[in-house]
Amino acid sequence: MNTPLLLVLLAVAAHAAPPTVDHARDFILKSEATLDELSATSDRAAWVYANFITYDSEKLSADAGRAYSAEAAKLAKESRYFERLDLPPDLARKFLLLKLQVSAPMPADPKEQKELAELGVGLDAAYSKWKHCPKPDKCMTFEEIDDRFRLSRDPQELAELWAGWHAVGVPMRAKYARFVELSNKGSRDLGFKDTAHLWRAGYDMTPEQFEAELDRLWLQLKPLYDSLHAYVGRKLNEKYGPGTVGEDGLIPAHLMGNMWAQTWDNTYDFVAPPKTKKPYDLTEELVKRKTDEKQMVKYGEGFFSSLGFAPLPQTFWERSLLKRPQDREVVCYASAWDVETNDDIRIKMCTKITAEDFITVHHELGHNYYQRAYGAQPYLFKNSANDGFHEALGDTIALAITPEYLKKVGLIDRVPGSDSDLDLLLKMALERVAFQPFGLLVDKWRWGVFSGDIKPETYNKAWWDLRKKYQGVKPPTPRTEADFDPGAKYHIPGNTPYARYFLATVLQFQFYRSLCQQSGFKGPLHRCSFYGDKAAGDKLNKMMSMGASRPWPDALEAVTGQRQMDATAILEYFAPLKKWLDEQNKGQVVGWKAE
């Protein structure tokens, strides 16, 4: 068996000496080379599967993913041989990151490895291929349902579509429970209590400290969210009739313009401040200018180019998937990829010509430019400082998509006056502030599931308990343990950690405030755009090029000068809106009853 550990052990035996730091370094170098090769193979197989969902591509992707995960798990277990050594910081960091290479570590038994890999791919495929069929001759993809959620104001239609999509989770339930069981086996083999403990170990603090940090950040944000929730709840009662939001204060989840009520910006047409007119509709402007999918991405590339970053490589345009094909099933969920080489970056998304996807394009390109920036790092450092940093990059750029920027790139004809700021802030809050409790609760649910605090027989109750507690929303139809509503959110069957998105929102505003300060902007924070500021690009590049080689406080300091995550930038950004919301909510109960 030719493994890095075996080679090191042979070297140790030849010298009749205990392992040394040099042996540990040699082990890591060989491990990185092995994983780099397997990662490229796995990524290529996953890319083919995501773009051509067939029985065979599913199996090939599962096999390649299993090979990578099994080798990563094996190397992580072998690395424990060096645990007692006093390693230099860079090497110790690599040993920790080696253990965190997969979100669902493989157990030792080859049969269980195969089962776990197939469960993972199968759950992902079940989500991607699901269609809601309200009539035998009429089936709807998620994208079609999503369009109706964005446009419909018929509560009955929305409730039916909501229930139809959430049915995707029912056949997943038992498979997901088994997935959790096998993943926990693999995590325990690496020295972690369970997979929840493993997931929380990658933040340069203990898992307990990390959870406390999330709670601290949420408490900074909660008063702003509560004010927004109360205002929107009143507007729902005005729109759909008294009692829509009852005495418990919980908002029906299907009325928020989004399948999971995780963003509320599609309700803007009836929650907008009275006697005001939207200054512009970016979706309408994109459509009016006959923007196509490639041009959507070109706008994102142009922003990064204005900061001094090199243009996207030609292979990006040749290999990316930008439009949903009509001749095959694909995984449409937007994602960014780096596959064969440091410069083989791609995105995969079924782009729609909407304001939402305009933002998504910038977000995904943020991943790509980050991937390119740390491409020269050793394999185990080819990642962001923590996963929230990766998610924050594109959204930091998106915050700079102000009316001033849209005017510069020709998407609007004039910059609205400051009298429209309240409208823009409200719409942004309906997207970013409304998201935060959902961004927090998804992994709180999974941490409970992986730890065993949430049992399979209470999966759905625990899910809705958290949604009521943090979001203040309730399901439109009665739910039981025959349902598995977490499965209706891609990141659950896709096994993608979610706390990163909560962190990303905090970090993007923190990054944005700092970049605006260094650019010399003096006005209200929400009016700042650093488009064209190459000094801002230099700051970002300094942070991104570190990859995962340094603890995240070092990377944060490179951009902001701060070493602690801080949600006060969000409060500063939305301060004018918070004042207005509190005026609107006078005499109204703010808050809800979760029980």
mmCIF file with all atom_site columns, C-alpha atoms in Angstrom, residues 398-527:
data_model
loop_
_atom_site.group_PDB
_atom_site.id
_atom_site.type_symbol
_atom_site.label_atom_id
_atom_site.label_alt_id
_atom_site.label_comp_id
_atom_site.label_asym_id
_atom_site.label_entity_id
_atom_site.label_seq_id
_atom_site.pdbx_PDB_ins_code
_atom_site.Cartn_x
_atom_site.Cartn_y
_atom_site.Cartn_z
_atom_site.occupancy
_atom_site.B_iso_or_equiv
_atom_site.pdbx_formal_charge
_atom_site.auth_seq_id
_atom_site.auth_comp_id
_atom_site.auth_asym_id
_atom_site.auth_atom_id
_atom_site.pdbx_PDB_model_num
ATOM 1   C CA . ALA A 1 398 ? -22.833 43.882 -4.799  1.00 0.00 ? 398 ALA A CA 1
ATOM 2   C CA . LEU A 1 399 ? -23.182 46.480 -2.026  1.00 0.00 ? 399 LEU A CA 1
ATOM 3   C CA . ALA A 1 400 ? -21.243 48.838 -4.271  1.00 0.00 ? 400 ALA A CA 1
ATOM 4   C CA . ILE A 1 401 ? -23.852 48.379 -7.021  1.00 0.00 ? 401 ILE A CA 1
ATOM 5   C CA . THR A 1 402 ? -25.408 51.702 -6.109  1.00 0.00 ? 402 THR A CA 1
ATOM 6   C CA . PRO A 1 403 ? -27.392 53.984 -8.424  1.00 0.00 ? 403 PRO A CA 1
ATOM 7   C CA . GLU A 1 404 ? -24.147 55.878 -9.086  1.00 0.00 ? 404 GLU A CA 1
ATOM 8   C CA . TYR A 1 405 ? -22.545 52.662 -10.332 1.00 0.00 ? 405 TYR A CA 1
ATOM 9   C CA . LEU A 1 406 ? -25.553 51.662 -12.446 1.00 0.00 ? 406 LEU A CA 1
ATOM 10  C CA . LYS A 1 407 ? -25.451 55.077 -14.080 1.00 0.00 ? 407 LYS A CA 1
ATOM 11  C CA . LYS A 1 408 ? -21.732 54.686 -14.857 1.00 0.00 ? 408 LYS A CA 1
ATOM 12  C CA . VAL A 1 409 ? -22.293 51.372 -16.636 1.00 0.00 ? 409 VAL A CA 1
ATOM 13  C CA . GLY A 1 410 ? -25.353 52.636 -18.483 1.00 0.00 ? 410 GLY A CA 1
ATOM 14  C CA . LEU A 1 411 ? -28.065 50.581 -16.773 1.00 0.00 ? 411 LEU A CA 1
ATOM 15  C CA . ILE A 1 412 ? -29.997 53.627 -15.584 1.00 0.00 ? 412 ILE A CA 1
ATOM 16  C CA . ASP A 1 413 ? -30.207 57.041 -17.200 1.00 0.00 ? 413 ASP A CA 1
ATOM 17  C CA . ARG A 1 414 ? -30.012 59.173 -14.080 1.00 0.00 ? 414 ARG A CA 1
ATOM 18  C CA . VAL A 1 415 ? -29.089 58.842 -10.407 1.00 0.00 ? 415 VAL A CA 1
ATOM 19  C CA . PRO A 1 416 ? -32.137 59.240 -8.175  1.00 0.00 ? 416 PRO A CA 1
ATOM 20  C CA . GLY A 1 417 ? -32.029 61.920 -5.499  1.00 0.00 ? 417 GLY A CA 1
ATOM 21  C CA . SER A 1 418 ? -31.598 61.179 -1.821  1.00 0.00 ? 418 SER A CA 1
ATOM 22  C CA . ASP A 1 419 ? -35.370 61.202 -1.393  1.00 0.00 ? 419 ASP A CA 1
ATOM 23  C CA . SER A 1 420 ? -35.364 57.689 -2.840  1.00 0.00 ? 420 SER A CA 1
ATOM 24  C CA . ASP A 1 421 ? -32.778 56.350 -0.365  1.00 0.00 ? 421 ASP A CA 1
ATOM 25  C CA . LEU A 1 422 ? -35.434 55.024 1.967   1.00 0.00 ? 422 LEU A CA 1
ATOM 26  C CA . ASP A 1 423 ? -36.869 52.893 -0.823  1.00 0.00 ? 423 ASP A CA 1
ATOM 27  C CA . LEU A 1 424 ? -33.459 51.462 -1.680  1.00 0.00 ? 424 LEU A CA 1
ATOM 28  C CA . LEU A 1 425 ? -32.607 50.776 1.960   1.00 0.00 ? 425 LEU A CA 1
ATOM 29  C CA . LEU A 1 426 ? -35.904 49.017 2.535   1.00 0.00 ? 426 LEU A CA 1
ATOM 30  C CA . LYS A 1 427 ? -35.448 46.791 -0.480  1.00 0.00 ? 427 LYS A CA 1
ATOM 31  C CA . MET A 1 428 ? -31.908 45.957 0.598   1.00 0.00 ? 428 MET A CA 1
ATOM 32  C CA . ALA A 1 429 ? -33.088 45.173 4.137   1.00 0.00 ? 429 ALA A CA 1
ATOM 33  C CA . LEU A 1 430 ? -35.790 42.892 2.754   1.00 0.00 ? 430 LEU A CA 1
ATOM 34  C CA . GLU A 1 431 ? -32.974 40.928 1.144   1.00 0.00 ? 431 GLU A CA 1
ATOM 35  C CA . ARG A 1 432 ? -30.005 41.092 3.546   1.00 0.00 ? 432 ARG A CA 1
ATOM 36  C CA . VAL A 1 433 ? -31.447 41.768 7.011   1.00 0.00 ? 433 VAL A CA 1
ATOM 37  C CA . ALA A 1 434 ? -34.383 39.404 6.471   1.00 0.00 ? 434 ALA A CA 1
ATOM 38  C CA . PHE A 1 435 ? -31.955 36.641 5.555   1.00 0.00 ? 435 PHE A CA 1
ATOM 39  C CA . GLN A 1 436 ? -29.879 36.632 8.726   1.00 0.00 ? 436 GLN A CA 1
ATOM 40  C CA . PRO A 1 437 ? -32.030 34.508 11.053  1.00 0.00 ? 437 PRO A CA 1
ATOM 41  C CA . PHE A 1 438 ? -32.484 31.883 8.336   1.00 0.00 ? 438 PHE A CA 1
ATOM 42  C CA . GLY A 1 439 ? -28.740 31.966 7.727   1.00 0.00 ? 439 GLY A CA 1
ATOM 43  C CA . LEU A 1 440 ? -28.267 31.178 11.407  1.00 0.00 ? 440 LEU A CA 1
ATOM 44  C CA . LEU A 1 441 ? -30.925 28.533 11.993  1.00 0.00 ? 441 LEU A CA 1
ATOM 45  C CA . VAL A 1 442 ? -30.129 26.120 9.145   1.00 0.00 ? 442 VAL A CA 1
ATOM 46  C CA . ASP A 1 443 ? -26.893 24.992 10.760  1.00 0.00 ? 443 ASP A CA 1
ATOM 47  C CA . LYS A 1 444 ? -28.287 25.279 14.270  1.00 0.00 ? 444 LYS A CA 1
ATOM 48  C CA . TRP A 1 445 ? -30.750 22.614 13.132  1.00 0.00 ? 445 TRP A CA 1
ATOM 49  C CA . ARG A 1 446 ? -28.006 20.501 11.566  1.00 0.00 ? 446 ARG A CA 1
ATOM 50  C CA . TRP A 1 447 ? -25.689 20.838 14.531  1.00 0.00 ? 447 TRP A CA 1
ATOM 51  C CA . GLY A 1 448 ? -28.521 19.483 16.653  1.00 0.00 ? 448 GLY A CA 1
ATOM 52  C CA . VAL A 1 449 ? -29.143 16.661 14.192  1.00 0.00 ? 449 VAL A CA 1
ATOM 53  C CA . PHE A 1 450 ? -25.482 15.640 13.974  1.00 0.00 ? 450 PHE A CA 1
ATOM 54  C CA . SER A 1 451 ? -24.995 15.868 17.751  1.00 0.00 ? 451 SER A CA 1
ATOM 55  C CA . GLY A 1 452 ? -28.090 13.778 18.427  1.00 0.00 ? 452 GLY A CA 1
ATOM 56  C CA . ASP A 1 453 ? -29.905 16.516 20.324  1.00 0.00 ? 453 ASP A CA 1
ATOM 57  C CA . ILE A 1 454 ? -32.475 16.474 17.502  1.00 0.00 ? 454 ILE A CA 1
ATOM 58  C CA . LYS A 1 455 ? -33.681 12.923 16.863  1.00 0.00 ? 455 LYS A CA 1
ATOM 59  C CA . PRO A 1 456 ? -34.992 11.660 13.502  1.00 0.00 ? 456 PRO A CA 1
ATOM 60  C CA . GLU A 1 457 ? -38.482 11.388 14.956  1.00 0.00 ? 457 GLU A CA 1
ATOM 61  C CA . THR A 1 458 ? -38.510 15.158 15.676  1.00 0.00 ? 458 THR A CA 1
ATOM 62  C CA . TYR A 1 459 ? -36.682 16.465 12.592  1.00 0.00 ? 459 TYR A CA 1
ATOM 63  C CA . ASN A 1 460 ? -39.601 18.528 11.316  1.00 0.00 ? 460 ASN A CA 1
ATOM 64  C CA . LYS A 1 461 ? -40.777 19.855 14.667  1.00 0.00 ? 461 LYS A CA 1
ATOM 65  C CA . ALA A 1 462 ? -37.272 21.018 15.524  1.00 0.00 ? 462 ALA A CA 1
ATOM 66  C CA . TRP A 1 463 ? -36.996 22.707 12.117  1.00 0.00 ? 463 TRP A CA 1
ATOM 67  C CA . TRP A 1 464 ? -40.158 24.711 12.634  1.00 0.00 ? 464 TRP A CA 1
ATOM 68  C CA . ASP A 1 465 ? -39.343 25.466 16.269  1.00 0.00 ? 465 ASP A CA 1
ATOM 69  C CA . LEU A 1 466 ? -36.167 27.174 15.065  1.00 0.00 ? 466 LEU A CA 1
ATOM 70  C CA . ARG A 1 467 ? -37.910 28.968 12.219  1.00 0.00 ? 467 ARG A CA 1
ATOM 71  C CA . LYS A 1 468 ? -40.502 30.336 14.619  1.00 0.00 ? 468 LYS A CA 1
ATOM 72  C CA . LYS A 1 469 ? -37.870 31.323 17.198  1.00 0.00 ? 469 LYS A CA 1
ATOM 73  C CA . TYR A 1 470 ? -35.446 33.082 14.866  1.00 0.00 ? 470 TYR A CA 1
ATOM 74  C CA . GLN A 1 471 ? -37.446 34.114 11.790  1.00 0.00 ? 471 GLN A CA 1
ATOM 75  C CA . GLY A 1 472 ? -40.870 34.564 13.330  1.00 0.00 ? 472 GLY A CA 1
ATOM 76  C CA . VAL A 1 473 ? -42.524 32.597 10.504  1.00 0.00 ? 473 VAL A CA 1
ATOM 77  C CA . LYS A 1 474 ? -44.909 29.659 10.425  1.00 0.00 ? 474 LYS A CA 1
ATOM 78  C CA . PRO A 1 475 ? -45.917 27.124 7.740   1.00 0.00 ? 475 PRO A CA 1
ATOM 79  C CA . PRO A 1 476 ? -48.990 27.833 5.622   1.00 0.00 ? 476 PRO A CA 1
ATOM 80  C CA . THR A 1 477 ? -50.284 24.265 6.021   1.00 0.00 ? 477 THR A CA 1
ATOM 81  C CA . PRO A 1 478 ? -50.160 21.847 8.973   1.00 0.00 ? 478 PRO A CA 1
ATOM 82  C CA . ARG A 1 479 ? -46.880 19.941 9.157   1.00 0.00 ? 479 ARG A CA 1
ATOM 83  C CA . THR A 1 480 ? -46.148 16.577 10.753  1.00 0.00 ? 480 THR A CA 1
ATOM 84  C CA . GLU A 1 481 ? -43.228 14.205 11.100  1.00 0.00 ? 481 GLU A CA 1
ATOM 85  C CA . ALA A 1 482 ? -44.366 12.583 7.857   1.00 0.00 ? 482 ALA A CA 1
ATOM 86  C CA . ASP A 1 483 ? -42.877 15.705 6.240   1.00 0.00 ? 483 ASP A CA 1
ATOM 87  C CA . PHE A 1 484 ? -39.205 16.584 5.963   1.00 0.00 ? 484 PHE A CA 1
ATOM 88  C CA . ASP A 1 485 ? -39.275 20.305 5.244   1.00 0.00 ? 485 ASP A CA 1
ATOM 89  C CA . PRO A 1 486 ? -35.520 20.859 5.711   1.00 0.00 ? 486 PRO A CA 1
ATOM 90  C CA . GLY A 1 487 ? -35.072 18.761 2.557   1.00 0.00 ? 487 GLY A CA 1
ATOM 91  C CA . ALA A 1 488 ? -36.793 21.485 0.524   1.00 0.00 ? 488 ALA A CA 1
ATOM 92  C CA . LYS A 1 489 ? -33.713 23.691 1.003   1.00 0.00 ? 489 LYS A CA 1
ATOM 93  C CA . TYR A 1 490 ? -30.900 22.634 -1.340  1.00 0.00 ? 490 TYR A CA 1
ATOM 94  C CA . HIS A 1 491 ? -28.128 22.959 1.236   1.00 0.00 ? 491 HIS A CA 1
ATOM 95  C CA . ILE A 1 492 ? -29.603 20.167 3.368   1.00 0.00 ? 492 ILE A CA 1
ATOM 96  C CA . PRO A 1 493 ? -29.614 17.355 0.763   1.00 0.00 ? 493 PRO A CA 1
ATOM 97  C CA . GLY A 1 494 ? -26.529 18.989 -0.788  1.00 0.00 ? 494 GLY A CA 1
ATOM 98  C CA . ASN A 1 495 ? -24.763 18.842 2.610   1.00 0.00 ? 495 ASN A CA 1
ATOM 99  C CA . THR A 1 496 ? -23.403 22.367 2.246   1.00 0.00 ? 496 THR A CA 1
ATOM 100 C CA . PRO A 1 497 ? -22.628 24.128 5.542   1.00 0.00 ? 497 PRO A CA 1
ATOM 101 C CA . TYR A 1 498 ? -24.760 27.243 5.884   1.00 0.00 ? 498 TYR A CA 1
ATOM 102 C CA . ALA A 1 499 ? -23.387 29.369 8.751   1.00 0.00 ? 499 ALA A CA 1
ATOM 103 C CA . ARG A 1 500 ? -20.995 30.780 6.137   1.00 0.00 ? 500 ARG A CA 1
ATOM 104 C CA . TYR A 1 501 ? -23.884 32.776 4.649   1.00 0.00 ? 501 TYR A CA 1
ATOM 105 C CA . PHE A 1 502 ? -24.734 34.366 7.993   1.00 0.00 ? 502 PHE A CA 1
ATOM 106 C CA . LEU A 1 503 ? -21.070 35.257 8.482   1.00 0.00 ? 503 LEU A CA 1
ATOM 107 C CA . ALA A 1 504 ? -20.826 36.491 4.896   1.00 0.00 ? 504 ALA A CA 1
ATOM 108 C CA . THR A 1 505 ? -23.530 39.101 5.477   1.00 0.00 ? 505 THR A CA 1
ATOM 109 C CA . VAL A 1 506 ? -21.743 40.417 8.545   1.00 0.00 ? 506 VAL A CA 1
ATOM 110 C CA . LEU A 1 507 ? -18.361 40.398 6.804   1.00 0.00 ? 507 LEU A CA 1
ATOM 111 C CA . GLN A 1 508 ? -19.532 41.975 3.548   1.00 0.00 ? 508 GLN A CA 1
ATOM 112 C CA . PHE A 1 509 ? -20.792 45.086 5.316   1.00 0.00 ? 509 PHE A CA 1
ATOM 113 C CA . GLN A 1 510 ? -17.632 45.189 7.422   1.00 0.00 ? 510 GLN A CA 1
ATOM 114 C CA . PHE A 1 511 ? -15.468 44.901 4.278   1.00 0.00 ? 511 PHE A CA 1
ATOM 115 C CA . TYR A 1 512 ? -17.628 47.437 2.467   1.00 0.00 ? 512 TYR A CA 1
ATOM 116 C CA . ARG A 1 513 ? -17.429 50.052 5.243   1.00 0.00 ? 513 ARG A CA 1
ATOM 117 C CA . SER A 1 514 ? -13.647 49.739 5.355   1.00 0.00 ? 514 SER A CA 1
ATOM 118 C CA . LEU A 1 515 ? -13.220 49.994 1.571   1.00 0.00 ? 515 LEU A CA 1
ATOM 119 C CA . CYS A 1 516 ? -15.482 53.041 1.513   1.00 0.00 ? 516 CYS A CA 1
ATOM 120 C CA . GLN A 1 517 ? -13.472 54.660 4.306   1.00 0.00 ? 517 GLN A CA 1
ATOM 121 C CA . GLN A 1 518 ? -10.156 54.114 2.518   1.00 0.00 ? 518 GLN A CA 1
ATOM 122 C CA . SER A 1 519 ? -11.611 55.494 -0.726  1.00 0.00 ? 519 SER A CA 1
ATOM 123 C CA . GLY A 1 520 ? -12.371 58.727 1.101   1.00 0.00 ? 520 GLY A CA 1
ATOM 124 C CA . PHE A 1 521 ? -16.152 58.552 0.759   1.00 0.00 ? 521 PHE A CA 1
ATOM 125 C CA . LYS A 1 522 ? -17.823 60.973 3.200   1.00 0.00 ? 522 LYS A CA 1
ATOM 126 C CA . GLY A 1 523 ? -21.555 60.561 2.591   1.00 0.00 ? 523 GLY A CA 1
ATOM 127 C CA . PRO A 1 524 ? -24.082 58.105 4.039   1.00 0.00 ? 524 PRO A CA 1
ATOM 128 C CA . LEU A 1 525 ? -22.592 54.618 3.921   1.00 0.00 ? 525 LEU A CA 1
ATOM 129 C CA . HIS A 1 526 ? -25.326 53.206 1.693   1.00 0.00 ? 526 HIS A CA 1
ATOM 130 C CA . ARG A 1 527 ? -24.434 55.710 -1.048  1.00 0.00 ? 527 ARG A CA 1
#
